[in-house]
Amino acid sequence: MTILKSNRLDSDSHPAKLSMAQILDAVTAGEVPLRFTAYDGSRTGPDDAEFGLDLRTPRGASYLATAPGDLGMARAYVAGDIGLLGVHPADPYPLLAAMGEVHFQMPTARTAAAIARSLGVELLKPPPPPPQETLPRWRRVAEGLRHTRTRDAEAIHHHYDVSNAFYERVLGPSMTYTCAAYPQDSSTLEEAQENKYRLVFDKLRLKQGDRLLDIGCGWGGMVRYAARRGVRVIGATLSAEQAAWAQAAIEREGLGHLAEVRHTDYRDVTETGFDAISSIGLTEHIGIRNYPSYFRFMEDRLRPGGLLLNHCITRPDNRRTSTGAFIDRYVFPDGELTGSGTIISTIQDVGGLEVRHEENLREHYARTLAGWCDNLRENWDACVAEVGEATARVWGLYMAGSRLGFERNVVQLHQVLAVKLGDKGEAGLPLRPWWEG
């Protein structure tokens, strides 16, 4: 490591201008398990480390200095000012895992002053963020309430209307952008996605002739799975590109007499009396304060004895939290997460709905994300040609980081099954689970 580890900055002498490597050493505690190189020729960390970071430009240093944490790092990486060493940009998971072992510390006041002098005024001015970044949350709040119909549509457009061709390469043939359910260790991503739809279908006790509403239906994977089995299905999505792709797939399979996908807010679905409702990956987008109206909507659309399955990302606790600066600015604007307990409590508080089962599939989502990163890597050149290298980098970083989050229990994935009770509290369900896990 550099001389900063020997406390020379706290001596009576005034140190010379610090290098980028010395600055890194000053703000980290203990050994850094990564090699670090910088545009000024300095370096630190083990030379034989498998993974590392290459700070390529002064602008990259400005991003790191003016937006500490994951946002500054993401800005520099997306803009190409930081390179990742030892990993492919489609799957930087190993490097992110190693970075989790880096422990940052507050430098002394004297060291902090030396860092500021070394960076200089110009490097302490925030550069414009990359064009892939949305406005900060406070600006979005100032410009209007979150989770209005217009804001929700804009957030969905930002994330899902990237390019259907891009999603086809990353998600694979199923075009399923939600957690798969792996029946066994050797299962492929496609097998696990098919199994997930089977699991949802079976939990909802669907059969030929039933009516299903799938809200937040994506590219219509659940819609088509159910329609192939004789179920009449309406899917709703706020993404125009998803709706167009899904409806075309329905027609290709000859399912138009049973299924449709509407480009609409789910709240505009007026039909009632559904035998079942599935919500797979929508709850993350609607806002925690809107949970009561969200579940009331579903309770109102079900017939007595009808079943609801809610499948969404959660936190391991029930505190209300945002998704983090990088995710909020680059991936899911306005996204909010909380624990499964909050979701279950809200369903119970709605009245008329009774929770019958819940399960956590977080390890399955870690595997799902690893599969998507594999697809992105295999199709990297085509994906870059489709959406640009910066956007492709965002996706690799987001999916690899999310995988780490599921593995380390920062986030979870819960399925909650509920039933709409009859007037006398009857559920009309078997005494024991009727599906195969």
Coordinates of C-alpha atoms in Angstrom, one line a residue:
M1 CA 0.0 0.0 0.0
T2 CA 1.1 3.6 -0.1
I3 CA 2.7 6.0 2.4
L4 CA -0.7 7.1 3.7
K5 CA -0.9 3.8 5.6
S6 CA 2.1 5.0 7.7
N7 CA 0.3 8.2 8.9
R8 CA 2.8 10.5 7.1
L9 CA -0.1 12.8 6.3
D10 CA -0.5 13.6 10.0
S11 CA 3.1 14.7 10.5
D12 CA 4.1 18.4 10.8
S13 CA 5.3 18.5 7.2
H14 CA 3.0 19.4 4.4
P15 CA 2.7 16.5 2.0
A16 CA 3.0 16.9 -1.8
K17 CA 0.0 16.5 -4.0
L18 CA -1.6 13.1 -3.4
S19 CA -2.0 10.6 -6.2
M20 CA -5.3 8.9 -6.9
A21 CA -3.9 5.7 -5.4
Q22 CA -2.9 7.5 -2.2
I23 CA -6.4 9.0 -2.0
L24 CA -8.0 5.6 -2.2
D25 CA -5.7 4.3 0.5
A26 CA -6.6 7.2 2.7
V27 CA -10.3 6.4 2.6
T28 CA -10.1 2.6 3.0
A29 CA -9.3 0.6 6.1
G30 CA -7.0 -2.4 5.9
E31 CA -5.9 -4.2 2.8
V32 CA -7.8 -3.6 -0.4
P33 CA -8.3 -6.9 -2.2
L34 CA -8.4 -5.3 -5.6
R35 CA -5.7 -3.8 -7.9
F36 CA -6.3 -0.2 -8.6
T37 CA -4.7 1.9 -11.4
A38 CA -5.3 5.5 -12.3
Y39 CA -4.8 7.9 -15.2
D40 CA -2.0 9.7 -13.2
G41 CA 0.1 6.5 -13.3
S42 CA -0.4 5.6 -9.6
R43 CA -1.5 2.2 -8.4
T44 CA -2.3 0.3 -5.2
G45 CA -3.6 -3.0 -4.1
P46 CA -2.1 -6.5 -4.8
D47 CA -0.5 -6.6 -8.3
D48 CA -1.6 -10.2 -8.6
A49 CA -5.3 -9.5 -7.6
E50 CA -7.7 -11.2 -10.1
F51 CA -10.0 -8.2 -10.2
G52 CA -9.5 -4.5 -10.2
L53 CA -10.5 -1.0 -11.2
D54 CA -8.9 1.4 -13.7
L55 CA -9.7 5.1 -13.1
R56 CA -9.2 6.3 -16.7
T57 CA -10.0 10.1 -16.6
P58 CA -10.1 13.1 -14.3
R59 CA -13.9 13.2 -14.9
G60 CA -14.1 9.8 -13.4
A61 CA -12.4 11.1 -10.2
S62 CA -14.9 14.0 -10.2
Y63 CA -17.8 11.5 -10.3
L64 CA -16.4 9.6 -7.4
A65 CA -15.6 12.7 -5.3
T66 CA -18.9 14.5 -5.9
A67 CA -21.3 11.5 -5.6
P68 CA -19.8 9.1 -3.1
G69 CA -21.2 5.6 -3.0
D70 CA -22.8 3.5 -5.7
L71 CA -24.1 6.5 -7.7
G72 CA -20.6 8.1 -8.3
M73 CA -19.1 4.7 -9.2
A74 CA -22.0 4.0 -11.5
R75 CA -21.7 7.3 -13.3
A76 CA -18.0 6.9 -13.9
Y77 CA -18.5 3.3 -15.1
V78 CA -21.5 4.0 -17.4
A79 CA -19.6 7.0 -18.9
G80 CA -16.5 4.9 -19.6
D81 CA -14.3 6.7 -17.1
I82 CA -13.8 3.6 -15.0
G83 CA -12.8 0.3 -16.4
L84 CA -13.5 -3.0 -14.6
L85 CA -10.5 -5.4 -14.7
G86 CA -10.8 -9.1 -14.8
V87 CA -14.5 -9.3 -15.6
H88 CA -16.8 -8.9 -18.6
P89 CA -19.1 -5.8 -18.6
A90 CA -22.1 -8.1 -19.1
D91 CA -21.4 -9.8 -15.7
P92 CA -19.2 -7.9 -13.3
Y93 CA -20.5 -10.1 -10.4
P94 CA -17.1 -11.4 -9.3
L95 CA -15.6 -7.9 -9.0
L96 CA -18.7 -6.6 -7.2
A97 CA -18.4 -9.5 -4.7
A98 CA -14.8 -8.6 -4.1
M99 CA -15.7 -4.9 -3.7
G100 CA -17.9 -6.0 -0.8
E101 CA -14.8 -6.7 1.1
V102 CA -13.5 -3.2 0.8
H103 CA -14.2 -1.2 4.0
F104 CA -14.3 2.6 3.8
Q105 CA -13.4 5.0 6.6
M106 CA -13.6 8.7 7.3
P107 CA -10.1 10.3 6.9
T108 CA -8.8 12.6 9.5
A109 CA -9.5 16.3 9.0
R110 CA -5.9 16.9 8.0
T111 CA -6.1 14.1 5.5
A112 CA -9.4 15.3 4.1
A113 CA -7.9 18.7 3.6
A114 CA -5.0 17.2 1.8
I115 CA -7.3 15.2 -0.5
A116 CA -9.3 18.3 -1.3
R117 CA -6.2 20.2 -2.2
S118 CA -4.9 17.4 -4.3
L119 CA -8.2 17.1 -6.3
G120 CA -8.4 20.8 -6.8
V121 CA -11.4 23.0 -7.5
E122 CA -12.1 21.6 -11.0
L123 CA -12.3 18.0 -9.9
L124 CA -14.7 18.9 -7.0
K125 CA -17.3 20.4 -9.5
P126 CA -19.9 17.8 -10.3
P127 CA -19.8 16.8 -14.0
P128 CA -23.1 16.4 -15.8
P129 CA -24.4 12.8 -15.3
P130 CA -24.5 10.4 -18.2
P131 CA -27.6 10.7 -20.4
Q132 CA -28.9 7.3 -19.2
E133 CA -29.6 8.8 -15.8
T134 CA -33.0 10.1 -14.8
L135 CA -33.7 13.1 -12.6
P136 CA -33.0 12.7 -8.9
R137 CA -35.9 11.7 -6.7
W138 CA -36.3 15.1 -5.1
R139 CA -36.6 16.7 -8.5
R140 CA -39.2 14.2 -9.6
V141 CA -41.1 14.9 -6.4
A142 CA -40.9 18.6 -6.9
E143 CA -42.4 18.2 -10.4
G144 CA -45.4 16.2 -9.3
L145 CA -46.7 13.4 -7.1
R146 CA -45.2 10.0 -7.5
H147 CA -47.4 7.1 -8.8
T148 CA -49.9 9.2 -10.6
R149 CA -51.0 7.5 -13.8
T150 CA -48.7 9.7 -15.9
R151 CA -45.7 9.3 -13.6
D152 CA -46.2 5.5 -13.5
A153 CA -46.4 5.4 -17.2
E154 CA -43.2 7.4 -17.6
A155 CA -41.3 5.2 -15.1
I156 CA -42.4 2.0 -16.9
H157 CA -41.5 3.5 -20.3
H158 CA -37.9 4.3 -19.0
H159 CA -37.3 0.8 -17.9
Y160 CA -39.3 -1.5 -20.2
D161 CA -39.3 0.3 -23.5
V162 CA -35.6 0.0 -24.0
S163 CA -35.9 -2.4 -27.0
N164 CA -37.8 -5.6 -27.5
A165 CA -34.8 -7.0 -29.5
F166 CA -32.5 -6.2 -26.5
Y167 CA -34.8 -8.0 -24.1
E168 CA -35.2 -11.0 -26.4
R169 CA -31.4 -11.5 -26.3
V170 CA -31.1 -10.9 -22.5
L171 CA -34.2 -12.7 -21.3
G172 CA -34.2 -15.6 -23.7
P173 CA -37.1 -17.2 -25.6
S174 CA -39.6 -17.0 -22.7
M175 CA -39.3 -13.1 -22.6
T176 CA -39.9 -13.4 -18.9
Y177 CA -38.5 -10.6 -16.8
T178 CA -39.3 -11.9 -13.4
C179 CA -37.9 -14.5 -11.0
A180 CA -37.8 -18.1 -12.3
A181 CA -38.5 -21.1 -10.0
Y182 CA -35.9 -23.7 -10.4
P183 CA -37.3 -27.2 -9.9
Q184 CA -33.8 -28.7 -9.5
D185 CA -30.1 -27.6 -9.6
S186 CA -29.6 -28.7 -13.2
S187 CA -32.6 -26.8 -14.6
T188 CA -32.0 -24.3 -17.4
L189 CA -33.3 -20.7 -17.2
E190 CA -36.0 -21.5 -19.7
E191 CA -37.1 -24.6 -17.8
A192 CA -37.2 -22.6 -14.6
Q193 CA -39.3 -19.8 -16.2
E194 CA -41.8 -22.4 -17.5
N195 CA -41.9 -24.0 -14.1
K196 CA -42.6 -20.6 -12.5
Y197 CA -45.7 -20.1 -14.7
R198 CA -46.7 -23.7 -13.9
L199 CA -46.3 -22.9 -10.2
V200 CA -48.5 -19.7 -10.4
F201 CA -51.1 -21.5 -12.5
D202 CA -51.4 -24.4 -10.1
K203 CA -51.5 -22.2 -7.0
L204 CA -54.4 -20.3 -8.6
R205 CA -56.2 -23.6 -9.2
L206 CA -56.8 -22.6 -12.8
K207 CA -58.6 -24.9 -15.2
Q208 CA -60.1 -24.7 -18.7
G209 CA -62.8 -22.2 -18.9
D210 CA -61.7 -20.1 -16.0
R211 CA -61.0 -16.3 -16.2
L212 CA -57.6 -14.8 -15.3
L213 CA -56.5 -11.2 -14.9
D214 CA -52.7 -10.8 -15.1
I215 CA -51.8 -7.2 -14.1
G216 CA -48.3 -5.9 -15.0
C217 CA -48.2 -8.8 -17.5
G218 CA -44.9 -7.9 -19.2
W219 CA -44.5 -9.6 -22.6
G220 CA -47.5 -11.9 -21.8
G221 CA -45.7 -15.0 -20.6
M222 CA -48.3 -15.9 -18.0
V223 CA -51.1 -14.8 -20.3
R224 CA -50.0 -17.3 -23.0
Y225 CA -49.2 -20.1 -20.5
A226 CA -52.8 -19.9 -19.2
A227 CA -54.4 -19.5 -22.6
R228 CA -52.7 -22.6 -23.9
R229 CA -54.5 -24.5 -21.2
G230 CA -57.9 -23.1 -22.1
V231 CA -58.1 -20.2 -19.6
R232 CA -59.5 -16.9 -20.8
V233 CA -57.0 -14.2 -19.9
I234 CA -56.7 -10.4 -19.9
G235 CA -53.2 -9.0 -19.4
A236 CA -52.5 -5.3 -18.7
T237 CA -49.2 -3.4 -19.0
L238 CA -48.2 0.3 -19.1
S239 CA -45.5 -0.5 -21.7
A240 CA -46.5 0.1 -25.3
E241 CA -43.6 -2.1 -26.6
Q242 CA -44.5 -4.9 -24.2
A243 CA -48.2 -4.8 -25.2
A244 CA -47.4 -4.9 -29.0
W245 CA -44.9 -7.7 -28.6
A246 CA -47.3 -9.8 -26.4
Q247 CA -50.3 -9.3 -28.6
A248 CA -48.3 -10.3 -31.7
A249 CA -47.2 -13.5 -29.8
I250 CA -50.7 -14.3 -28.9
E251 CA -51.8 -14.1 -32.5
R252 CA -48.8 -16.2 -33.7
E253 CA -49.9 -19.0 -31.3
G254 CA -53.5 -18.8 -32.4
L255 CA -54.6 -17.8 -28.9
G256 CA -56.6 -14.6 -29.8
H257 CA -59.9 -16.2 -29.0
L258 CA -58.8 -16.7 -25.4
A259 CA -56.2 -14.0 -24.6
E260 CA -55.5 -10.3 -25.0
V261 CA -52.9 -7.9 -23.7
R262 CA -54.0 -4.3 -23.2
H263 CA -51.7 -1.3 -23.2
T264 CA -53.4 0.2 -20.2
D265 CA -53.2 1.0 -16.5
Y266 CA -54.4 -2.0 -14.6
R267 CA -56.8 0.4 -12.8
D268 CA -58.7 0.9 -16.0
V269 CA -59.7 -2.8 -16.3
T270 CA -63.4 -2.7 -15.6
E271 CA -64.3 -6.4 -15.9
T272 CA -65.1 -8.3 -12.6
G273 CA -65.8 -11.8 -11.5
F274 CA -62.4 -13.2 -12.3
D275 CA -61.6 -16.7 -11.0
A276 CA -58.0 -15.6 -10.3
I277 CA -55.6 -12.6 -10.5
S278 CA -51.9 -12.8 -10.9
S279 CA -49.5 -9.9 -10.2
I280 CA -46.0 -10.9 -11.1
G281 CA -43.4 -8.1 -10.6
L282 CA -45.8 -5.1 -10.5
T283 CA -45.9 -4.4 -6.7
E284 CA -42.4 -2.9 -6.8
H285 CA -43.6 -0.1 -9.0
I286 CA -46.9 1.1 -7.4
G287 CA -45.6 2.7 -4.2
I288 CA -46.1 1.4 -0.7
R289 CA -48.8 4.0 0.2
N290 CA -50.8 2.7 -2.7
Y291 CA -50.8 -0.9 -1.4
P292 CA -54.3 -0.6 0.1
S293 CA -56.0 0.6 -3.1
Y294 CA -54.0 -1.9 -5.1
F295 CA -55.2 -4.9 -3.1
R296 CA -58.7 -3.5 -2.9
F297 CA -58.8 -3.3 -6.7
M298 CA -57.9 -7.0 -6.9
E299 CA -60.4 -8.0 -4.2
D300 CA -63.1 -6.1 -6.1
R301 CA -62.3 -7.8 -9.4
L302 CA -62.4 -11.4 -7.9
R303 CA -65.4 -13.6 -7.5
P304 CA -66.0 -15.1 -4.1
G305 CA -63.6 -18.0 -3.8
G306 CA -61.3 -16.4 -6.3
L307 CA -57.5 -16.5 -5.7
L308 CA -54.9 -13.8 -5.9
L309 CA -51.1 -14.5 -6.3
N310 CA -48.8 -11.6 -5.6
H311 CA -45.1 -12.1 -6.7
C312 CA -42.7 -9.3 -6.0
I313 CA -39.3 -8.2 -4.7
T314 CA -39.2 -7.4 -1.0
R315 CA -36.8 -6.4 1.8
P316 CA -35.9 -8.7 4.6
D317 CA -37.5 -6.2 7.1
N318 CA -40.7 -4.1 6.9
R319 CA -39.2 -0.7 6.9
R320 CA -40.1 1.5 3.9
T321 CA -37.1 2.0 1.7
S322 CA -36.2 3.3 -1.7
T323 CA -34.3 1.1 -4.1
G324 CA -31.0 3.0 -3.8
A325 CA -29.5 5.8 -5.9
F326 CA -28.2 3.8 -8.8
I327 CA -31.3 1.7 -9.2
D328 CA -33.6 4.7 -8.8
R329 CA -31.7 6.9 -11.3
Y330 CA -30.8 4.2 -13.9
V331 CA -33.2 1.3 -13.6
F332 CA -36.4 1.6 -11.7
P333 CA -37.4 5.3 -11.2
D334 CA -39.8 5.7 -8.2
G335 CA -39.4 2.1 -7.2
E336 CA -40.1 1.3 -3.5
L337 CA -39.6 -1.9 -1.5
T338 CA -40.7 -3.2 1.9
G339 CA -41.0 -6.5 3.6
S340 CA -43.4 -9.4 2.9
G341 CA -45.0 -8.7 6.3
T342 CA -46.2 -5.3 5.1
I343 CA -47.7 -6.9 2.0
I344 CA -49.4 -9.6 4.0
S345 CA -50.7 -7.2 6.6
T346 CA -52.2 -4.9 3.9
I347 CA -53.9 -7.9 2.2
Q348 CA -55.4 -8.8 5.5
D349 CA -56.4 -5.2 6.3
V350 CA -58.3 -4.9 3.0
G351 CA -61.0 -7.2 4.3
G352 CA -62.5 -10.0 2.3
L353 CA -59.1 -11.4 1.4
E354 CA -57.4 -14.1 3.4
V355 CA -53.7 -15.0 3.1
R356 CA -53.3 -18.8 2.7
H357 CA -49.6 -19.2 1.8
E358 CA -46.4 -17.4 1.3
E359 CA -42.9 -18.4 0.3
N360 CA -39.5 -16.8 -0.3
L361 CA -37.7 -17.5 -3.6
R362 CA -34.7 -15.2 -3.2
E363 CA -32.1 -17.9 -4.1
H364 CA -34.1 -18.6 -7.3
Y365 CA -33.8 -14.9 -8.3
A366 CA -30.1 -15.0 -7.8
R367 CA -29.9 -17.9 -10.2
T368 CA -32.3 -16.1 -12.6
L369 CA -30.1 -13.0 -12.7
A370 CA -27.0 -15.1 -13.3
G371 CA -28.8 -16.6 -16.3
W372 CA -29.7 -13.2 -17.7
C373 CA -26.1 -12.0 -17.3
D374 CA -24.9 -15.2 -19.2
N375 CA -27.4 -14.3 -22.0
L376 CA -26.1 -10.7 -22.1
R377 CA -22.5 -11.8 -22.3
E378 CA -23.3 -14.3 -25.1
N379 CA -25.1 -11.6 -27.1
W380 CA -22.9 -8.6 -26.0
D381 CA -22.0 -7.2 -29.4
A382 CA -25.6 -7.5 -30.7
C383 CA -26.9 -5.8 -27.5
V384 CA -24.4 -3.0 -27.7
A385 CA -25.4 -2.5 -31.3
E386 CA -29.1 -2.4 -30.3
V387 CA -29.0 0.0 -27.3
G388 CA -25.4 1.4 -27.1
E389 CA -22.6 0.3 -24.8
A390 CA -23.5 2.7 -21.9
T391 CA -27.0 1.2 -21.6
A392 CA -25.6 -2.4 -21.9
R393 CA -23.2 -1.6 -19.1
V394 CA -26.1 -0.3 -16.9
W395 CA -27.8 -3.7 -17.4
G396 CA -24.8 -5.8 -16.7
L397 CA -24.0 -3.8 -13.5
Y398 CA -27.7 -3.8 -12.3
M399 CA -28.2 -7.5 -12.8
A400 CA -24.9 -8.6 -11.3
G401 CA -25.4 -6.3 -8.3
S402 CA -28.9 -7.5 -7.8
R403 CA -27.7 -11.1 -7.9
L404 CA -25.3 -10.3 -5.1
G405 CA -28.2 -8.6 -3.2
F406 CA -30.4 -11.7 -3.4
E407 CA -27.5 -14.0 -2.3
R408 CA -26.7 -11.8 0.7
N409 CA -30.3 -11.3 1.8
V410 CA -30.4 -7.6 1.0
V411 CA -33.5 -8.3 -1.0
Q412 CA -35.9 -11.2 -1.2
L413 CA -38.7 -12.5 -3.6
H414 CA -42.0 -13.5 -2.1
Q415 CA -45.1 -15.1 -3.5
V416 CA -48.2 -14.5 -1.4
L417 CA -51.4 -16.4 -2.1
A418 CA -54.7 -15.1 -0.9
V419 CA -58.4 -16.0 -1.4
K420 CA -61.5 -13.8 -1.5
L421 CA -63.8 -15.2 1.1
G422 CA -67.5 -15.7 0.7
D423 CA -70.2 -13.9 2.8
K424 CA -69.9 -16.5 5.6
G425 CA -66.1 -16.7 5.6
E426 CA -66.0 -19.7 3.3
A427 CA -62.8 -20.2 1.2
G428 CA -63.8 -23.4 -0.6
L429 CA -60.2 -24.6 -0.7
P430 CA -58.6 -28.0 0.0
L431 CA -57.3 -28.5 3.5
R432 CA -53.7 -28.8 2.4
P433 CA -51.6 -27.2 -0.4
W434 CA -52.8 -28.5 -3.8
W435 CA -49.7 -27.7 -5.9
E436 CA -46.3 -29.2 -6.3
G437 CA -43.6 -26.8 -5.0

